[in-house]
CSV table of C-alpha atoms and ligand atoms in Angstrom, one decimal:
chain,number,residue,atom,x,y,z
A,1065,MET,CA,25.4,38.6,-4.9
A,1066,LYS,CA,22.9,37.7,-1.9
A,1067,VAL,CA,20.9,34.8,-2.4
A,1068,LEU,CA,17.9,33.6,0.3
A,1069,ALA,CA,17.0,30.4,-0.8
A,1070,ILE,CA,13.9,28.5,0.7
A,1071,GLU,CA,13.2,24.6,0.9
A,1072,SER,CA,10.3,22.6,1.9
A,1073,SER,CA,9.6,19.9,-0.6
A,1074,CYS,CA,9.1,17.2,2.5
A,1075,ASP,CA,9.5,17.7,6.2
A,1076,GLU,CA,12.0,20.0,6.1
A,1077,THR,CA,11.7,23.8,6.7
A,1078,SER,CA,14.8,25.5,5.3
A,1079,VAL,CA,16.1,29.0,4.4
A,1080,ALA,CA,19.6,29.4,3.5
A,1081,VAL,CA,21.8,32.8,2.7
A,1082,ILE,CA,24.2,32.1,0.0
A,1083,GLU,CA,26.8,34.5,-1.8
A,1084,ASN,CA,29.3,34.1,-3.7
A,1085,SER,CA,29.0,30.2,-3.5
A,1086,GLN,CA,29.6,30.5,0.4
A,1087,VAL,CA,27.0,29.7,3.3
A,1088,LYS,CA,26.4,32.5,5.4
A,1089,SER,CA,23.8,30.7,6.9
A,1090,ASN,CA,21.6,27.3,6.6
A,1091,ILE,CA,18.7,26.8,9.0
A,1092,ILE,CA,16.7,23.6,8.9
A,1093,SER,CA,14.1,22.9,11.2
A,1094,SER,CA,13.2,19.1,10.7
A,1095,GLN,CA,9.2,17.5,11.6
A,1096,TYR,CA,10.0,14.9,13.7
A,1097,PHE,CA,6.7,14.6,14.6
A,1098,HIS,CA,5.6,12.2,12.0
A,1099,THR,CA,7.8,9.4,13.2
A,1100,LYS,CA,4.9,8.8,15.6
A,1101,PHE,CA,2.6,7.9,12.4
A,1102,GLY,CA,5.1,6.0,10.5
A,1103,GLY,CA,5.9,8.1,8.0
A,1104,VAL,CA,5.2,11.8,6.4
A,1105,VAL,CA,2.0,12.7,6.8
A,1106,PRO,CA,1.5,15.2,3.5
A,1107,GLU,CA,-1.3,17.9,5.7
A,1108,LEU,CA,0.7,17.6,8.7
A,1109,ALA,CA,4.0,18.6,7.0
A,1110,SER,CA,2.1,21.5,5.0
A,1111,ARG,CA,0.1,22.6,8.4
A,1112,ALA,CA,4.1,22.2,9.9
A,1113,HIS,CA,6.1,24.5,7.0
A,1114,ILE,CA,3.5,27.5,7.3
A,1115,LYS,CA,3.3,27.6,11.4
A,1116,SER,CA,7.3,27.6,11.0
A,1117,ILE,CA,8.1,29.5,7.6
A,1118,SER,CA,8.5,32.8,9.1
A,1119,THR,CA,10.6,32.1,11.8
A,1120,VAL,CA,12.9,29.6,9.9
A,1121,CYS,CA,13.6,32.9,7.7
A,1122,LYS,CA,14.1,35.5,10.0
A,1123,GLU,CA,16.7,32.9,11.7
A,1124,ALA,CA,18.5,32.5,8.4
A,1125,LEU,CA,18.5,36.4,7.8
A,1126,SER,CA,19.9,37.2,11.5
A,1127,ALA,CA,22.7,34.2,11.5
A,1128,SER,CA,24.2,35.5,8.5
A,1129,ALA,CA,23.7,39.2,9.7
A,1130,THR,CA,21.7,40.0,6.8
A,1131,ASN,CA,18.8,42.7,5.9
A,1132,ILE,CA,16.5,41.4,4.0
A,1133,GLU,CA,16.9,45.1,1.8
A,1134,ASP,CA,20.2,43.7,0.9
A,1135,ILE,CA,19.3,40.2,-0.4
A,1136,ASP,CA,19.7,40.4,-4.4
A,1137,ALA,CA,17.6,36.9,-5.0
A,1138,PHE,CA,15.2,34.4,-4.2
A,1139,SER,CA,15.3,30.8,-4.6
A,1140,VAL,CA,12.8,27.9,-4.2
A,1141,THR,CA,12.3,24.3,-4.2
A,1142,THR,CA,9.1,24.2,-6.8
A,1143,GLN,CA,9.8,20.1,-7.3
A,1144,PRO,CA,9.3,17.6,-7.0
A,1145,GLY,CA,8.1,16.6,-3.4
A,1146,LEU,CA,4.8,16.9,-1.7
A,1147,SER,CA,2.5,19.3,-3.4
A,1148,GLY,CA,0.9,21.1,0.1
A,1149,SER,CA,4.9,21.4,1.0
A,1150,LEU,CA,6.1,22.6,-2.2
A,1151,ILE,CA,3.4,25.6,-2.2
A,1152,VAL,CA,4.0,26.8,0.9
A,1153,GLY,CA,7.4,28.1,0.2
A,1154,SER,CA,6.8,28.7,-3.3
A,1155,ASN,CA,4.5,30.9,-2.3
A,1156,PHE,CA,6.4,32.1,0.7
A,1157,ALA,CA,9.0,33.2,-1.5
A,1158,LYS,CA,7.1,34.8,-4.1
A,1159,GLY,CA,5.5,37.3,-1.9
A,1160,LEU,CA,9.1,37.8,-1.0
A,1161,ALA,CA,9.8,38.5,-4.7
A,1162,LEU,CA,6.7,41.0,-5.0
A,1163,LYS,CA,7.6,42.8,-2.7
A,1164,TYR,CA,11.3,43.4,-2.8
A,1165,LYS,CA,11.3,43.3,-6.4
A,1166,LYS,CA,13.9,40.9,-6.9
A,1167,PRO,CA,14.1,38.2,-9.1
A,1168,ILE,CA,13.2,34.7,-8.1
A,1169,VAL,CA,14.6,31.7,-9.2
A,1170,PRO,CA,12.7,28.1,-9.0
A,1171,VAL,CA,14.8,25.5,-8.6
A,1172,ASN,CA,14.6,21.4,-9.1
A,1173,HIS,CA,15.3,19.7,-5.5
A,1174,ILE,CA,17.0,17.3,-7.0
A,1175,GLU,CA,19.4,19.6,-8.7
A,1176,GLY,CA,20.3,21.1,-5.3
A,1177,HIS,CA,21.3,17.7,-4.5
A,1178,LEU,CA,23.5,17.2,-7.1
A,1179,TYR,CA,25.6,19.7,-6.7
A,1180,SER,CA,25.8,19.4,-2.8
A,1181,GLY,CA,29.1,18.2,-2.5
A,1182,CYS,CA,30.3,21.3,-4.6
A,1183,LEU,CA,29.3,23.6,-1.5
A,1184,GLN,CA,31.8,21.3,0.4
A,1185,ASP,CA,34.2,20.9,-1.7
A,1186,SER,CA,35.3,23.8,-4.0
A,1187,ALA,CA,37.8,21.4,-5.6
A,1188,VAL,CA,35.2,19.5,-7.1
A,1189,SER,CA,35.3,19.0,-10.9
A,1190,PHE,CA,33.6,18.4,-14.0
A,1191,PRO,CA,32.8,15.7,-14.9
A,1192,PHE,CA,31.6,14.3,-11.5
A,1193,ILE,CA,29.3,11.5,-11.1
A,1194,SER,CA,27.0,12.2,-8.6
A,1195,LEU,CA,23.8,9.9,-6.6
A,1196,VAL,CA,21.0,10.8,-5.2
A,1197,VAL,CA,19.5,7.9,-2.8
A,1198,SER,CA,16.6,9.2,-0.7
A,1199,GLY,CA,13.1,7.9,0.6
A,1200,GLY,CA,11.8,8.8,-2.9
A,1201,HIS,CA,14.9,8.6,-5.3
A,1202,THR,CA,17.4,6.7,-5.9
A,1203,LEU,CA,19.3,8.6,-9.3
A,1204,LEU,CA,22.3,8.2,-10.8
A,1205,TYR,CA,23.9,11.1,-12.6
A,1206,ILE,CA,26.8,12.4,-14.5
A,1207,VAL,CA,27.9,16.0,-14.7
A,1208,HIS,CA,29.0,17.6,-16.6
A,1209,SER,CA,29.0,21.5,-16.0
A,1210,TYR,CA,26.5,23.6,-13.8
A,1211,SER,CA,23.8,23.5,-16.5
A,1212,LYS,CA,24.5,20.2,-18.0
A,1213,TYR,CA,23.9,16.4,-16.8
A,1214,VAL,CA,22.5,13.3,-17.7
A,1215,LEU,CA,21.0,10.8,-15.9
A,1216,LEU,CA,22.4,7.5,-16.2
A,1217,GLY,CA,20.0,5.2,-14.1
A,1218,SER,CA,17.8,5.3,-12.0
A,1219,THR,CA,15.4,2.8,-9.7
A,1220,ILE,CA,12.8,0.7,-11.7
A,1221,ASP,CA,10.7,0.4,-8.7
A,1222,ASP,CA,11.3,1.2,-4.4
A,1223,ALA,CA,13.9,4.1,-3.9
A,1224,ALA,CA,16.9,2.7,-1.4
A,1225,GLY,CA,15.5,4.7,1.9
A,1226,GLU,CA,12.0,2.9,1.1
A,1227,ALA,CA,13.6,-0.7,1.0
A,1228,PHE,CA,16.4,0.5,4.4
A,1229,ASP,CA,11.9,1.5,6.1
A,1230,LYS,CA,10.0,-1.2,5.0
A,1231,VAL,CA,12.8,-3.5,5.9
A,1232,ALA,CA,13.4,-1.8,9.2
A,1233,SER,CA,9.6,-2.2,9.7
A,1234,MET,CA,9.6,-5.9,9.1
A,1235,LEU,CA,12.5,-6.0,11.9
A,1236,GLY,CA,10.3,-4.3,14.3
A,1237,LEU,CA,12.3,-0.7,14.3
A,1238,GLY,CA,10.4,2.8,14.1
A,1239,TYR,CA,10.3,4.8,11.6
A,1240,PRO,CA,12.5,6.4,9.8
A,1241,GLY,CA,14.2,2.9,9.3
A,1242,GLY,CA,17.5,4.1,7.8
A,1243,PRO,CA,18.9,5.1,10.8
A,1244,GLN,CA,17.8,2.2,12.7
A,1245,ILE,CA,19.0,-0.8,10.6
A,1246,ASP,CA,22.2,1.3,10.5
A,1247,MET,CA,22.4,1.1,14.4
A,1248,LEU,CA,21.5,-2.4,14.7
A,1249,ALA,CA,24.0,-3.7,11.9
A,1250,GLN,CA,26.8,-2.3,13.6
A,1251,ASN,CA,27.2,-5.2,15.8
A,1252,GLY,CA,26.4,-7.1,12.8
A,1253,ASP,CA,28.1,-9.7,10.8
A,1254,PRO,CA,27.4,-8.7,7.2
A,1255,ASN,CA,28.1,-12.1,5.8
A,1256,LYS,CA,25.8,-13.9,7.7
A,1257,TYR,CA,23.0,-14.0,5.3
A,1258,SER,CA,23.4,-13.3,1.3
A,1259,PHE,CA,20.5,-11.4,-0.1
A,1260,PRO,CA,20.0,-10.0,-3.8
A,1261,ARG,CA,22.2,-7.6,-5.2
A,1262,SER,CA,19.3,-6.9,-7.9
A,1263,MET,CA,20.1,-5.3,-11.6
A,1264,LEU,CA,24.0,-5.8,-10.9
A,1265,ASP,CA,24.5,-8.3,-13.5
A,1266,LYS,CA,22.8,-5.6,-16.2
A,1267,PRO,CA,24.9,-3.4,-18.1
A,1268,ASN,CA,23.2,-0.1,-16.8
A,1269,TYR,CA,23.0,2.1,-14.5
A,1270,ASP,CA,19.6,1.4,-13.1
A,1271,PHE,CA,18.4,0.2,-9.8
A,1272,SER,CA,15.8,-2.1,-8.1
A,1273,PHE,CA,15.2,-3.1,-4.5
A,1274,SER,CA,11.7,-4.1,-4.5
A,1275,GLY,CA,12.9,-7.8,-4.6
A,1276,LEU,CA,15.4,-7.3,-2.0
A,1277,LYS,CA,13.2,-6.1,0.5
A,1278,THR,CA,10.4,-9.2,-0.6
A,1279,SER,CA,13.4,-11.6,-0.1
A,1280,VAL,CA,13.9,-10.3,3.3
A,1281,LYS,CA,10.3,-10.6,4.4
A,1282,TYR,CA,10.4,-14.8,2.7
A,1283,PHE,CA,13.5,-15.0,4.6
A,1284,LEU,CA,11.9,-13.6,7.9
A,1285,ALA,CA,8.9,-16.0,7.7
A,1286,GLU,CA,10.6,-19.0,6.8
A,1287,HIS,CA,13.6,-18.6,9.6
A,1288,PHE,CA,12.5,-16.6,12.0
A,1289,PRO,CA,8.4,-17.0,12.0
A,1290,ASP,CA,8.6,-16.6,16.1
A,1291,GLY,CA,10.6,-13.2,15.5
A,1292,ALA,CA,14.5,-13.1,15.9
A,1293,ASP,CA,16.5,-11.8,19.2
A,1294,LYS,CA,18.8,-9.0,18.7
A,1295,ALA,CA,22.2,-10.5,17.8
A,1296,GLN,CA,20.2,-12.5,14.7
A,1297,LEU,CA,18.7,-8.8,14.0
A,1298,SER,CA,21.9,-7.4,13.9
A,1299,ASP,CA,23.2,-9.8,11.2
A,1300,ILE,CA,19.9,-9.5,9.0
A,1301,ALA,CA,20.2,-5.9,9.4
A,1302,ALA,CA,24.1,-5.7,8.4
A,1303,SER,CA,23.4,-8.6,6.0
A,1304,PHE,CA,20.7,-6.5,4.3
A,1305,GLN,CA,22.4,-3.2,4.6
A,1306,GLU,CA,25.7,-5.0,2.8
A,1307,ALA,CA,23.3,-5.6,-0.6
A,1308,VAL,CA,22.3,-2.1,-0.6
A,1309,VAL,CA,25.1,-0.9,-0.2
A,1310,ASP,CA,27.1,-3.3,-2.7
A,1311,VAL,CA,24.7,-2.5,-5.4
A,1312,LEU,CA,25.2,1.3,-5.2
A,1313,VAL,CA,29.0,1.4,-4.4
A,1314,GLN,CA,29.5,-0.9,-7.3
A,1315,LYS,CA,27.3,1.3,-10.0
A,1316,CYS,CA,29.1,4.2,-9.0
A,1317,ILE,CA,32.3,3.4,-9.5
A,1318,LYS,CA,31.5,1.7,-12.5
A,1319,ALA,CA,30.1,5.1,-14.1
A,1320,ALA,CA,33.2,6.7,-12.1
A,1321,ASN,CA,35.5,4.3,-14.7
A,1322,GLU,CA,33.8,4.4,-17.8
A,1323,TYR,CA,33.3,8.7,-17.5
A,1324,SER,CA,36.3,9.3,-16.6
A,1325,ALA,CA,35.2,11.6,-13.8
A,1326,LYS,CA,37.6,12.0,-10.8
A,1327,TYR,CA,34.8,12.9,-8.2
A,1328,ILE,CA,31.9,10.7,-7.0
A,1329,ILE,CA,29.3,12.8,-4.8
A,1330,ILE,CA,26.7,11.0,-3.1
A,1331,SER,CA,23.9,12.9,-1.3
A,1332,GLY,CA,20.0,12.6,-0.3
A,1333,GLY,CA,18.6,10.9,3.6
A,1334,VAL,CA,20.5,7.5,2.6
A,1335,SER,CA,24.0,9.2,2.2
A,1336,ALA,CA,24.1,9.3,6.0
A,1337,ASN,CA,24.6,5.8,5.8
A,1338,SER,CA,28.4,4.9,7.6
A,1339,HIS,CA,28.3,1.5,6.1
A,1340,LEU,CA,27.7,3.4,2.6
A,1341,ARG,CA,30.3,6.0,3.5
A,1342,GLN,CA,33.2,3.9,4.5
A,1343,LYS,CA,32.8,1.3,1.6
A,1344,ILE,CA,32.3,3.4,-0.9
A,1345,ALA,CA,35.6,5.7,0.2
A,1346,LYS,CA,37.3,2.7,0.6
A,1347,THR,CA,36.4,1.4,-3.0
A,1348,ALA,CA,36.8,5.0,-4.6
A,1349,GLU,CA,40.7,5.1,-3.3
A,1350,THR,CA,41.3,1.7,-4.8
A,1351,ASN,CA,40.0,2.8,-8.0
A,1352,ASN,CA,42.0,6.6,-7.9
A,1353,LYS,CA,38.6,8.3,-7.4
A,1354,LYS,CA,37.4,11.0,-4.8
A,1355,VAL,CA,34.6,10.8,-2.8
A,1356,VAL,CA,32.6,13.8,-1.7
A,1357,CYS,CA,29.7,13.0,1.0
A,1358,PRO,CA,28.7,16.3,2.4
A,1359,ASP,CA,28.0,17.0,5.5
A,1360,MET,CA,24.4,16.0,6.9
A,1361,SER,CA,23.4,19.7,6.9
A,1362,PHE,CA,24.4,19.8,3.0
A,1363,CYS,CA,23.3,16.1,2.2
A,1364,MET,CA,19.9,16.2,3.8
A,1365,ASP,CA,17.3,18.3,2.5
A,1366,ASN,CA,18.5,21.9,2.8
A,1367,ALA,CA,18.3,25.2,0.9
A,1368,ALA,CA,22.0,25.7,0.9
A,1369,MET,CA,21.8,23.9,-1.9
A,1370,ILE,CA,18.8,25.2,-3.2
A,1371,GLY,CA,20.5,28.4,-2.9
A,1372,PHE,CA,24.1,27.5,-4.6
A,1373,ILE,CA,22.2,26.7,-7.9
A,1374,ALA,CA,20.5,29.2,-7.6
A,1375,GLU,CA,23.0,31.3,-8.3
A,1376,LYS,CA,24.8,29.8,-10.3
A,1377,LYS,CA,21.3,30.0,-12.6
A,1378,LEU,CA,21.7,33.7,-12.4
A,1379,SER,CA,24.6,34.3,-13.0
A,1380,GLN,CA,24.6,32.3,-16.5
A,1381,GLY,CA,21.6,35.0,-17.1
A,1382,ILE,CA,19.6,33.0,-19.4
A,1383,GLU,CA,16.0,32.9,-18.3
A,1384,ASN,CA,13.8,35.8,-16.8
A,1385,TYR,CA,13.4,35.6,-13.3
A,1386,PHE,CA,10.9,38.1,-12.6
A,1387,ASP,CA,8.3,36.0,-14.1
A,1388,LEU,CA,5.4,34.9,-10.9
A,1389,SER,CA,3.6,32.5,-13.1
A,1390,PHE,CA,5.5,29.5,-12.4
A,1391,THR,CA,3.9,26.3,-10.8
A,1392,VAL,CA,4.8,23.5,-8.3
A,1393,ASP,CA,5.2,19.8,-9.2
A,1394,PRO,CA,5.1,17.0,-7.3
A,1395,THR,CA,6.3,14.4,-9.6
A,1396,ALA,CA,9.5,12.1,-8.1
A,1397,ILE,CA,12.0,11.5,-10.6
A,1398,ARG,CA,12.5,8.6,-13.1
A,1399,ARG,CA,14.0,7.9,-16.1
A,1400,ASN,CA,12.8,10.3,-18.9
A,1401,LYS,CA,12.6,12.7,-16.3
A,1402,LEU,CA,15.3,15.3,-15.9
A,1403,GLN,CA,17.2,13.7,-18.0
A,1404,ASN,CA,19.1,15.6,-20.5
A,1405,ARG,CA,19.9,18.9,-19.9
A,1406,THR,CA,22.0,21.3,-21.5
B,1068,LIG,O1,16.5,12.8,2.1
B,1068,LIG,P1,15.4,12.8,3.0
B,1068,LIG,O2,15.6,12.8,4.5
B,1068,LIG,O3,14.1,12.7,2.4
B,1068,LIG,C1,13.5,12.5,1.4
B,1068,LIG,O4,13.3,11.0,1.4
B,1068,LIG,O5,13.5,13.3,0.7
B,1068,LIG,O6,15.7,10.6,3.0
B,1068,LIG,C2,15.0,10.2,3.8
B,1068,LIG,C3,15.3,8.8,4.0
B,1068,LIG,C4,14.2,7.9,5.0
B,1068,LIG,O7,14.0,6.7,3.5
B,1068,LIG,C5,15.5,7.1,5.6
B,1068,LIG,O8,15.5,5.9,5.9
B,1068,LIG,C6,17.0,7.3,5.3
B,1068,LIG,O9,16.7,8.7,4.0
B,1068,LIG,N1,17.6,7.3,6.0
B,1068,LIG,C7,19.2,6.2,5.8
B,1068,LIG,C8,20.3,6.9,6.7
B,1068,LIG,N2,19.3,8.3,7.5
B,1068,LIG,C9,18.9,8.8,7.0
B,1068,LIG,N3,19.4,5.2,5.4
B,1068,LIG,C10,20.3,4.4,5.8
B,1068,LIG,N4,21.1,4.6,6.7
B,1068,LIG,C11,21.0,6.0,7.5
B,1068,LIG,N5,22.3,5.9,7.8
B,1069,LIG,ZN1,16.1,15.7,-1.3
């Protein structure tokens, strides 16, 4: 079966062709122009998707040497994300499904991330722990099968990526802040300053990063009212990063132990963080667990992960995927949403 998948929930326009769980192509066009605005501008994002989606789709077909007439099904991200951006992808995909008279699978973007490690490593076995950590979400799941997963915890305030971006802005760094903090921290001492590890003492899997962000703000006002030099900034960045990574890693390992999961998958923009990747791999090894941090093209927003889970849904054959009446839903996932899918 050949599935053509479309992802346009935020600032990446992506189209992929998946065949029998194999990625035949995965074209991603990123909207870098948002950096000068210090964040994604929704109206500009949707206009950019409109401009690029047709070209990205042609590239995905050509890179996989596929004729569009040979596509068996379409799929598209319908939630969560920016409304305008989701609508562009959704309408484009509906148009294709209508024209070629093929089924179309609406996919939840988070579901795509959840299984992205399976794209990378076919040895991943159920149950596994999946951490989705991005600018909008910090979600920890236990995944039992391709159709059953349970949300164990989520952030109760800021997402981890949001904290990286806000602290980066306090340190005078550009947007997106995560990669800049990651780079600066390479030369810093992660134990120089002690920032709070929120929720680590709680017997649940929720996260909170707002207090950490505020404590960096007060710390800077108290100790560096006139600004910090490069070496001091590196120490602050490394110490802040250590606090975020500590919480993420400890909660993942705790969940893997409690649910007897052998594998931990981490995905979303923050999973690109070099310190997170190193620390989780090391801690997992000492706990006899395996970590899958997908390559950047599978852990950032991409259509391959959407097509992968769409193909699994199609093979279950439960729903009527010829129904074009589905709509988009921008609402971010927090507890009580996408919680107990069985
Ligand atoms: O998944 P993503 O591309 O978009 C969504 O938020 O959906 O994630 C973007 C987030 C931003 O907050 C960015 O600062 C963060 O991921 N990020 C990082 C790194 N690269 C991107 N955070 C920490 N370290 C990084 N290397
Ligand atoms: Zn995402």
